[in-house]
CSV table of C-alpha atoms in Angstrom, one decimal:
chain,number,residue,atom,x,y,z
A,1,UNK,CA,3.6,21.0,2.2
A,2,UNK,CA,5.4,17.7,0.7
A,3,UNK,CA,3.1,15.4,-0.3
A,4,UNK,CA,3.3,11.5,1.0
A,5,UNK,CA,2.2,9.7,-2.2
A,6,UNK,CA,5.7,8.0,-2.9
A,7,UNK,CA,6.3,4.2,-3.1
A,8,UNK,CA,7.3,2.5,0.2
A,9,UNK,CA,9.8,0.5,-0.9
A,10,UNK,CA,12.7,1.1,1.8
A,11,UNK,CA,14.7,2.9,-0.2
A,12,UNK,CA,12.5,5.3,-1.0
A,13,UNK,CA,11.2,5.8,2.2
A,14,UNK,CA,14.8,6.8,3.6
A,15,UNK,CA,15.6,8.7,0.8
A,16,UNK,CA,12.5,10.7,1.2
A,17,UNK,CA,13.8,11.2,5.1
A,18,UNK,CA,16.6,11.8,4.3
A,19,UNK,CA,15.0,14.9,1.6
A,20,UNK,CA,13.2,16.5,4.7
A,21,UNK,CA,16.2,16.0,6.8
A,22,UNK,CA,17.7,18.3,4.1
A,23,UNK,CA,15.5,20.5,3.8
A,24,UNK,CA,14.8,21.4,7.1
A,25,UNK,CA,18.5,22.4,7.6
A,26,UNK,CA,19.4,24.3,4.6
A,27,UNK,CA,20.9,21.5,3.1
A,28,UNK,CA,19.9,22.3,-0.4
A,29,UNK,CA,22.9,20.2,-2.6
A,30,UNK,CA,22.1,17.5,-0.4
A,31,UNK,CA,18.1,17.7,-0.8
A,32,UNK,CA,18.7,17.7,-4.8
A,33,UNK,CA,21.2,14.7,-4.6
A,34,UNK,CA,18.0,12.9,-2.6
A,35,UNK,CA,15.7,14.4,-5.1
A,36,UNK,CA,17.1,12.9,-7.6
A,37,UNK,CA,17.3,9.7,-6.3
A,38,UNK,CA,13.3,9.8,-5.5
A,39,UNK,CA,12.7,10.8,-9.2
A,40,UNK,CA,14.9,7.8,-10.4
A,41,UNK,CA,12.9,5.1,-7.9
A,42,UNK,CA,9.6,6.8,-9.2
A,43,UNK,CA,8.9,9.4,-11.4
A,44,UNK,CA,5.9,11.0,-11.0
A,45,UNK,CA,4.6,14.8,-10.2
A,46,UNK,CA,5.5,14.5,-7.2
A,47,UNK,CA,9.3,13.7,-7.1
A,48,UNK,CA,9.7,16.1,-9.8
A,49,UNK,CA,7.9,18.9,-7.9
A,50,UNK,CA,10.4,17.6,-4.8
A,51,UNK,CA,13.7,18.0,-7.0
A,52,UNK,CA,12.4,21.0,-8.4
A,53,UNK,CA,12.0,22.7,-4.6
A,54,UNK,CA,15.3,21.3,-3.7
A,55,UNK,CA,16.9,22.8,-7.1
A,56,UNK,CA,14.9,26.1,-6.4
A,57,UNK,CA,16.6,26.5,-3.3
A,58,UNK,CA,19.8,25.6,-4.2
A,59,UNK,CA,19.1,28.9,-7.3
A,60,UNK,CA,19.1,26.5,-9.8
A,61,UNK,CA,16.5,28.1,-10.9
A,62,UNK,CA,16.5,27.0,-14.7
A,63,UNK,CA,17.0,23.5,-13.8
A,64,UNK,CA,13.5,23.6,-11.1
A,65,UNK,CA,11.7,25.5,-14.0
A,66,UNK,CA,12.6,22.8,-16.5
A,67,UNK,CA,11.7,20.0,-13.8
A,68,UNK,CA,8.3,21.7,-12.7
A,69,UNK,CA,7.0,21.9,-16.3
A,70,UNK,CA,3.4,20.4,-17.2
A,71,UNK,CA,3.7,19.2,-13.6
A,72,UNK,CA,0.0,18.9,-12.2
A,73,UNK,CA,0.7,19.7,-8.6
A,74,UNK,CA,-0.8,22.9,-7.5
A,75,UNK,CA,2.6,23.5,-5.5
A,76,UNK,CA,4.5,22.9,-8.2
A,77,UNK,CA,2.3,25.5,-10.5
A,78,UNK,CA,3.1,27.9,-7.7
A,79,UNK,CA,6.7,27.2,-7.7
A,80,UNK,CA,6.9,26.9,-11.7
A,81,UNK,CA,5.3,30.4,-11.2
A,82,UNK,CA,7.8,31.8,-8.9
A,83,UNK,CA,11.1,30.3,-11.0
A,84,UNK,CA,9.3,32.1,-14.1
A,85,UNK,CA,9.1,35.5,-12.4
A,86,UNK,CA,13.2,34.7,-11.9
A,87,UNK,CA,13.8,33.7,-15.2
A,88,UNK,CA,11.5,36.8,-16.4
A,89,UNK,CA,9.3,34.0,-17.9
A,90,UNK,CA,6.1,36.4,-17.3
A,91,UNK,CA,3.5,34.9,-19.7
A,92,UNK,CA,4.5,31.4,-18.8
A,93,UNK,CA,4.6,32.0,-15.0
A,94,UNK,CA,0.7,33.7,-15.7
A,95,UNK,CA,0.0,30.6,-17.2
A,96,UNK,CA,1.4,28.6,-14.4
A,97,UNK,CA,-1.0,30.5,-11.8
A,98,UNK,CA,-4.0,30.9,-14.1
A,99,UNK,CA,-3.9,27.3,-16.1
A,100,UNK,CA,-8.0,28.1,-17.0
A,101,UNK,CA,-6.8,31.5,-18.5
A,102,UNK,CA,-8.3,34.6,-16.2
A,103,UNK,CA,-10.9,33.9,-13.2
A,104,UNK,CA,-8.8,35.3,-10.3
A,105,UNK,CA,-11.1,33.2,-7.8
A,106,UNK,CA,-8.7,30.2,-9.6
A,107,UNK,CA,-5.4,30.8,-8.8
A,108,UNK,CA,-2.7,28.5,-7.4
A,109,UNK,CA,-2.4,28.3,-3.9
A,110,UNK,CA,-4.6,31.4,-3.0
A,111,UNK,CA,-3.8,34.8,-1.7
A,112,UNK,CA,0.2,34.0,-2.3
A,113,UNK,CA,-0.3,33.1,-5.6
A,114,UNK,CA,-2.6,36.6,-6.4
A,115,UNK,CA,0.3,38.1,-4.6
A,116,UNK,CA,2.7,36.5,-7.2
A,117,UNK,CA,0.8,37.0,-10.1
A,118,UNK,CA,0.7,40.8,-8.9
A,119,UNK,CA,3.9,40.9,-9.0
A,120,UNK,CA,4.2,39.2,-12.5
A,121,UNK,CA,1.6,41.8,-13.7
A,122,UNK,CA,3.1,44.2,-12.1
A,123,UNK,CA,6.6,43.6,-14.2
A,124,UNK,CA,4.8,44.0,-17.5
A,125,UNK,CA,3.8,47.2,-16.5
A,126,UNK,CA,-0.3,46.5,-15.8
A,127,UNK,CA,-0.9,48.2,-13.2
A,128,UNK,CA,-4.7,48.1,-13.0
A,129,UNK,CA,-4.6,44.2,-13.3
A,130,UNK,CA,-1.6,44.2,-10.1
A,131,UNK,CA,-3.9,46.0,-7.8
A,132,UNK,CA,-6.8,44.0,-8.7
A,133,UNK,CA,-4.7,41.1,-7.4
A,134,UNK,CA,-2.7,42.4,-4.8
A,135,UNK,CA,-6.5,43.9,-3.6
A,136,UNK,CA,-8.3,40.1,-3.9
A,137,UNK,CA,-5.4,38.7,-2.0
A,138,UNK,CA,-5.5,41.2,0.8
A,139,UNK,CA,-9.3,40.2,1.4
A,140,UNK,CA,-8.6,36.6,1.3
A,141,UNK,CA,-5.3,37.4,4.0
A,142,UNK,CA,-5.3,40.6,5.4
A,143,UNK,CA,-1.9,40.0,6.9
A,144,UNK,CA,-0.1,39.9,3.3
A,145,UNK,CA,1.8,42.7,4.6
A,146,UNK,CA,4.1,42.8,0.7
A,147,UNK,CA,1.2,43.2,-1.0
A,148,UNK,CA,-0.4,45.7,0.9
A,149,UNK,CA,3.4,47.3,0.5
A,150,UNK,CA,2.8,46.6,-3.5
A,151,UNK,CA,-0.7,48.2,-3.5
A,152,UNK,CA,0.2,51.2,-1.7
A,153,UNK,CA,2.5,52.0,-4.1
A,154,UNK,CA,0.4,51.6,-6.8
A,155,UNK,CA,-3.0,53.4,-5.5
């Protein structure tokens, strides 16, 4: 979910239509042009996690990991998390989803982000600390149907 915490000058307020309007239909260049523009009015968390989402989609993925960086958003700790699993970033993209260092009960944006820090686990070859995850998030969302996939093959 975008967040509605931007200015409302009028510029910004078309420019931030103008995002969603790109977003919603696949216009990723076009989002990141708007993005841009929204961080230049007002930079803040927010328009950064917004260019970094447009940049992510467009698979700029080193550009929305370098925009999403000590951004307090928990969205953008998720996506910082996900552009890190890309880039093979896997202690940083832990440290996006666990910023207090290990409670599982405190990861970003719930049973996706135990599913993704599976999956970053899972690439460094810990398999007992994957299926711990990919288990927690199944009981907070039974219907993670990947990670039950992930901890099937891994029981």
């Amino acid at each position: 979910p975008v967040l509605d915490t931007l200015s409302c000058s009028s510029f910004s307020s078309q420019a931030r239509l103008a995002f969603e309007y790109s977003l919603k239909n696949l216009l990723w260049r076009q989002a990141a042009f708007y993005a841009e523009r929204l961080l230049a009015e007002n930079s803040c968390d927010e328009t950064r996690y917004l260019l970094g989402l447009a940049y992510f989609h467009n698979q700029e993925i080193a550009r929305a990991q370098w925009h999403l960086q000590s951004n307090k958003l928990p969205d953008a700790k998720y996506l910082l998390a996900k552009c890190c699993l890309m880039s093979k970033s896997y202690s940083e993209a832990e440290e996006a989803l666990l910023p207090s260092g290990g409670n599982l009960a405190d990861v970003v944006n719930g049973a996706a982000g135990l599913f993704l820090l599976g999956q970053v686990q899972e690439r460094q070859a810990r398999r007992a600390e994957a299926v711990e995850c990919y288990t927690k998030c199944l009981e907070l969302c039974p219907f993670m149907w990947e990670a039950y996939e992930r901890w099937s093959g891994l029981v």
